[in-house]
GROMACS .gro file of C-alpha atoms in nm:
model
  164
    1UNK     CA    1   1.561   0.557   0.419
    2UNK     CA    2   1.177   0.470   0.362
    3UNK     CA    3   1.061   0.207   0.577
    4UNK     CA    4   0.871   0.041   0.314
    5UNK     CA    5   1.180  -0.017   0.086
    6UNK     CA    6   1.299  -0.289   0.330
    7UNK     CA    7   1.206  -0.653   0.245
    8UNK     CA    8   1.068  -0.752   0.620
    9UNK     CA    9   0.775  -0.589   0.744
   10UNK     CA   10   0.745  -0.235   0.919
   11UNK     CA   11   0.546  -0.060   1.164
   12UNK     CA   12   0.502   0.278   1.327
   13UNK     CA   13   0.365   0.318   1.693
   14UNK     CA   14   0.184   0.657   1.850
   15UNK     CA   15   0.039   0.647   2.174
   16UNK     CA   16  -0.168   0.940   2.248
   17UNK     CA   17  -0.348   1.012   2.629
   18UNK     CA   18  -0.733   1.159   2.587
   19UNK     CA   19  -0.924   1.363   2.606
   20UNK     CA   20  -0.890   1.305   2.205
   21UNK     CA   21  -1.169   1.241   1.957
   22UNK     CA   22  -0.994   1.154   1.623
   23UNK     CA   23  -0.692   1.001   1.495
   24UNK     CA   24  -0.545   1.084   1.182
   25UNK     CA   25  -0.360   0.966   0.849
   26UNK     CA   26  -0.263   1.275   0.597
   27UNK     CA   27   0.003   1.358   0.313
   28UNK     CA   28   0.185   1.549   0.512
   29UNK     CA   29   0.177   1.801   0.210
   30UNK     CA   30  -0.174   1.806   0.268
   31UNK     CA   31  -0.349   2.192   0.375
   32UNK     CA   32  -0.647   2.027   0.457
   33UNK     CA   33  -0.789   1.713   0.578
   34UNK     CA   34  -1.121   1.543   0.573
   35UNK     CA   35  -1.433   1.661   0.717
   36UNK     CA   36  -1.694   1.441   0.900
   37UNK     CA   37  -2.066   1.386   0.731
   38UNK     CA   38  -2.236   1.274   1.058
   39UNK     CA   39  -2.172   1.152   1.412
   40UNK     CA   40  -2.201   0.798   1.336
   41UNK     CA   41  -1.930   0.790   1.086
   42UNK     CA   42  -1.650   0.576   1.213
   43UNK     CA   43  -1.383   0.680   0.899
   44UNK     CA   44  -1.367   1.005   0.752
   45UNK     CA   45  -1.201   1.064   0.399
   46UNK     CA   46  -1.411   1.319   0.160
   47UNK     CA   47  -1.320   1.715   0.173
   48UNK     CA   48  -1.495   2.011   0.007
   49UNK     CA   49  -1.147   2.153  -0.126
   50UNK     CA   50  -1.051   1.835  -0.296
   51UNK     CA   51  -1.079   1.793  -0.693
   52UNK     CA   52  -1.137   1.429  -0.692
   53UNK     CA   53  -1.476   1.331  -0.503
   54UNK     CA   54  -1.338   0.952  -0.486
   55UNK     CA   55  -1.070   0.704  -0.405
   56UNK     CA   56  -0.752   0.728  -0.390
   57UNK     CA   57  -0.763   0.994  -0.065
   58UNK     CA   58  -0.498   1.173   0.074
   59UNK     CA   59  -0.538   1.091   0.384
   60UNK     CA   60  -0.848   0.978   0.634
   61UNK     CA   61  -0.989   1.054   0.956
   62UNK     CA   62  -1.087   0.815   1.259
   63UNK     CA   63  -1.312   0.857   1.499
   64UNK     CA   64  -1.185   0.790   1.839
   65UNK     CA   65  -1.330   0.842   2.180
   66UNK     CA   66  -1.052   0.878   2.457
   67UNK     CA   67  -1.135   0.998   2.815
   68UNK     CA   68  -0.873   1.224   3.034
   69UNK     CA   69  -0.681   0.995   3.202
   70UNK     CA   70  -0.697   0.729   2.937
   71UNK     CA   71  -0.470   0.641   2.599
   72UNK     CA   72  -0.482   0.520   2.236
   73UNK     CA   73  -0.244   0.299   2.023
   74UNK     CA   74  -0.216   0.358   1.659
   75UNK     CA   75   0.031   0.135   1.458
   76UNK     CA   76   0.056   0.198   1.101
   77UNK     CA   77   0.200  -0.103   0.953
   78UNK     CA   78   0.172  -0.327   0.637
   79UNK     CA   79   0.073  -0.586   0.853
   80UNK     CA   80  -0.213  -0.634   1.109
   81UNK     CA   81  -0.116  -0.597   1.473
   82UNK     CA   82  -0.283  -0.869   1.698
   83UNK     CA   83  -0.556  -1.177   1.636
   84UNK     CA   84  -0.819  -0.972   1.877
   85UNK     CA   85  -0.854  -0.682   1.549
   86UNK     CA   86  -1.125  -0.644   1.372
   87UNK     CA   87  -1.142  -0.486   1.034
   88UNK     CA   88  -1.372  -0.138   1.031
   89UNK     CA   89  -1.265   0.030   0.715
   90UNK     CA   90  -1.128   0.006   0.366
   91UNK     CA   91  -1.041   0.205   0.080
   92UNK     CA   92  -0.712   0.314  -0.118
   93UNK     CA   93  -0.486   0.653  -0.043
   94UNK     CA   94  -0.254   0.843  -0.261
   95UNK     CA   95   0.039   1.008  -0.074
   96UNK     CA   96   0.393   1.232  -0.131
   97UNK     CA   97   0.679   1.104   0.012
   98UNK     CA   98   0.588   1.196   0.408
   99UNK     CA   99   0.268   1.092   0.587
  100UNK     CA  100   0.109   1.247   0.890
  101UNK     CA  101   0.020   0.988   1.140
  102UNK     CA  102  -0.158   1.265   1.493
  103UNK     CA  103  -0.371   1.178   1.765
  104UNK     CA  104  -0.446   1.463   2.057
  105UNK     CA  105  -0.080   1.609   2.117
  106UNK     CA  106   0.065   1.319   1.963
  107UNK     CA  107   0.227   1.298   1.608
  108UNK     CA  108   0.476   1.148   1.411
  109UNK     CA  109   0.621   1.206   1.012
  110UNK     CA  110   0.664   0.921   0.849
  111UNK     CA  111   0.872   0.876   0.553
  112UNK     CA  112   0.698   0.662   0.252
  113UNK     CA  113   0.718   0.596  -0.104
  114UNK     CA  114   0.525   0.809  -0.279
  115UNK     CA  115   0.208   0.659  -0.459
  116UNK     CA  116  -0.123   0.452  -0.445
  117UNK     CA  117  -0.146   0.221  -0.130
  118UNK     CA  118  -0.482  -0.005  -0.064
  119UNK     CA  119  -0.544   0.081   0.304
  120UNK     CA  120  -0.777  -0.079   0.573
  121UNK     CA  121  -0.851   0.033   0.917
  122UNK     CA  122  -0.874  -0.243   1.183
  123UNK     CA  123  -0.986  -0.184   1.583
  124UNK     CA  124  -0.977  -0.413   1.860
  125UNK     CA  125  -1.369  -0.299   1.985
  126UNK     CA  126  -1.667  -0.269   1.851
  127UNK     CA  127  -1.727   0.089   1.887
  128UNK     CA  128  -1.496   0.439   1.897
  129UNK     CA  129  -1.571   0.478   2.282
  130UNK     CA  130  -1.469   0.122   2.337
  131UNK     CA  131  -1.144   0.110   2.116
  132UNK     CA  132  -0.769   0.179   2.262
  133UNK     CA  133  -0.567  -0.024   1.976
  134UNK     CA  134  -0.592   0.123   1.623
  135UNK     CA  135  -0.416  -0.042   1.319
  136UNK     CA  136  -0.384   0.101   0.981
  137UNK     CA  137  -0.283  -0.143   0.720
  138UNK     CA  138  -0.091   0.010   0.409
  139UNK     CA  139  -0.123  -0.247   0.170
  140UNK     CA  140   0.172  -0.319  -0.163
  141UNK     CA  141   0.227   0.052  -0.332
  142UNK     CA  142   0.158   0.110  -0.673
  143UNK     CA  143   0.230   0.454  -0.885
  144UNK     CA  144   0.036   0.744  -0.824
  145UNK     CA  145  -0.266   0.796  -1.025
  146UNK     CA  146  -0.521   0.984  -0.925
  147UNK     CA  147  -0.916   0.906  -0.935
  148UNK     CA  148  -1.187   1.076  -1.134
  149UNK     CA  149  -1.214   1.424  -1.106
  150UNK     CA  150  -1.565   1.574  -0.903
  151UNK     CA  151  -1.867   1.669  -1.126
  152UNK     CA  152  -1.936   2.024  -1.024
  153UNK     CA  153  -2.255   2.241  -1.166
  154UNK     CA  154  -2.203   2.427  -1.415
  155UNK     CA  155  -2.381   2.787  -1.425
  156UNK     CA  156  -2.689   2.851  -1.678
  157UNK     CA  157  -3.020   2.627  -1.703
  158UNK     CA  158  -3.088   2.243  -1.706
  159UNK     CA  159  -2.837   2.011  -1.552
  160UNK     CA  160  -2.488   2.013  -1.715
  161UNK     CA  161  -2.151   1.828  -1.584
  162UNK     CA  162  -1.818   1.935  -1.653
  163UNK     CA  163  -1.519   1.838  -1.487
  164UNK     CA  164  -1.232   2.110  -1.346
   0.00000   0.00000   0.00000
């Protein structure tokens, strides 16, 4: 049964031991996953392969910095876990019916309805070497619809847009 057909609220827990340096959220249908512009970028959403170059993602990337030795809690929830959190990241994903909630070894399917979900990213520090408590907020679903396709060149002189 999908957790988020239940009236009360609903949460899923991972707890992954470092070294790890990401955390991540995917359709679990998903071949790729998102690619990182720069080292100072806490969330990571955008991919080369993917048609549409906006919201609603498939899935998103967090930067984490764990040492050997030490551990991470993600809960994915459509609540926030804990008064101490601090909101990093917001945006809106699209997913099938399974997500794909990893960090280092770690990793868990979860079952969901598919469709849109408004998501945010909360931490309880202020930086990705200081954090050990992730939460990932899925926010009420709606149906799937997908975003704007991604303006691509097209070949021959002067600028032209067209859309795949």
């Amino acid at each position: 049964m999908d957790q988020r057909d239940q009236d009360s609220t609903w949460q899923c827990d991972l707890t992954a031991v470092g070294p790890l340096d990401e955390v991540e959220l995917l359709d679990a249908a998903w071949q790729g996953g998102p690619v990182w512009d720069d080292d100072t970028q806490w969330v990571a959403t955008d991919a080369p392969e993917l048609v549409y170059g906006g919201a609603p993602w498939p899935g998103l990337l967090i930067r984490a910095v764990v040492p050997a030795g030490e551990s991470v809690t993600v809960r994915l929830s459509d609540h926030v876990a804990g008064c101490s959190m601090r909101q990093i990241f917001a945006t809106e994903l699209i997913f099938g019916d399974q997500v794909w909630l990893a960090a280092g070894e770690e990793h868990r399917t979860v079952p969901i309805r598919p469709g849109n979900y408004p998501a945010s990213v909360w931490a309880d520090g202020p930086t990705p070497a200081t954090v050990r408590h992730y939460c990932i907020v899925l926010g009420a679903w709606s149906p799937r619809n997908l975003g704007t396709p991604r303006p691509e060149w097209a070949p021959g002189p002067g600028l032209q847009l067209r859309f795949r």
